[in-house]
CSV table of C-alpha atoms in Angstrom, one decimal:
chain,number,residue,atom,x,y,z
A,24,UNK,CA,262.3,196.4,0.6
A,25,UNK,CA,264.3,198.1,-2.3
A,26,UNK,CA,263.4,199.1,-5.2
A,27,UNK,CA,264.5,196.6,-8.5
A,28,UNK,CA,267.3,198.0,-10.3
A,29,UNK,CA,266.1,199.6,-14.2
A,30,UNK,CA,267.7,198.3,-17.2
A,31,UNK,CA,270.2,200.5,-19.5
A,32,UNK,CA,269.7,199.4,-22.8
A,33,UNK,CA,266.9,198.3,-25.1
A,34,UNK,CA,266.8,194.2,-25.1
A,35,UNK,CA,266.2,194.9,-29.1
A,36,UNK,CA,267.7,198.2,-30.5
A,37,UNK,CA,270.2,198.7,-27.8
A,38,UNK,CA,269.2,202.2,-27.2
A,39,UNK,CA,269.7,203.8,-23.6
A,40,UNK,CA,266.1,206.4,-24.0
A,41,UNK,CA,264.1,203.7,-22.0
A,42,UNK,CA,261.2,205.2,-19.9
A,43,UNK,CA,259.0,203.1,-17.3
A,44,UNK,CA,255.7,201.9,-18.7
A,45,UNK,CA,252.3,202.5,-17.8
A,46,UNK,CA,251.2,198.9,-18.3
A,47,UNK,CA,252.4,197.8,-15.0
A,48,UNK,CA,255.4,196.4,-12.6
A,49,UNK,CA,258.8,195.6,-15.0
A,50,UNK,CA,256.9,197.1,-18.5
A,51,UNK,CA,259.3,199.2,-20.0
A,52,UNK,CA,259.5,201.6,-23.4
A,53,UNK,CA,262.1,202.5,-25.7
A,54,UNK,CA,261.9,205.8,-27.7
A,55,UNK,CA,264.1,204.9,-30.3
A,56,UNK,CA,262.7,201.5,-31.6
A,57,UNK,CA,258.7,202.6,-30.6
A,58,UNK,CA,258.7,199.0,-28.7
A,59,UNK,CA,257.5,198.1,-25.2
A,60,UNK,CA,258.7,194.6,-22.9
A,61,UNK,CA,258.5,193.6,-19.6
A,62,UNK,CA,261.4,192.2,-17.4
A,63,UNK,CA,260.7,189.4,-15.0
A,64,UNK,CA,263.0,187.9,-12.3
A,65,UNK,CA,262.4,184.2,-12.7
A,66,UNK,CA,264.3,182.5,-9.6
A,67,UNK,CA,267.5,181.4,-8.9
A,68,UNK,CA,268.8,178.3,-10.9
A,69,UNK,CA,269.0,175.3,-8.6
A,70,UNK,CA,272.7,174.1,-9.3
A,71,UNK,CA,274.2,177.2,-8.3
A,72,UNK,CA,277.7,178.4,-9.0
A,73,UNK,CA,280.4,175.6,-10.0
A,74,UNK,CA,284.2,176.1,-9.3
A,75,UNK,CA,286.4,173.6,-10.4
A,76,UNK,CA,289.1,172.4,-7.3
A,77,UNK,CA,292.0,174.1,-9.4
A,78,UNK,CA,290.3,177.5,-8.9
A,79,UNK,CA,289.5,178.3,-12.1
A,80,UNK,CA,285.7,178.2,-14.1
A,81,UNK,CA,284.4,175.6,-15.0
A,82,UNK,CA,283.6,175.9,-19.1
């Protein structure tokens, strides 16, 4: 199994000094704004992708 990719930027500052945190799996800190979050991968949304029959998206 692989490792979960990080994320660049703070969710609420939009800083990139983001550092793993010890509160556990997906916890996260940014230096710049002095907050902590946690990501979570909620599933996969059950309609899927829709393409229209021209090709295009569908908006």
């Amino acid at each position: 199994m692989s490792e979960r990719a990080a994320p660049f930027y703070c969710p609420y500052c939009g800083d990139e000094d983001l550092r793993p945190s010890e509160r556990g799996h997906g916890a996260w800190e940014c230096a710049a704004c002095n907050r902590a979050f946690q990501l979570k991968f909620l599933g996969l949304l059950a309609r899927g992708f829709q393409h229209s029959e021209a090709g295009g998206e569908t908006i």
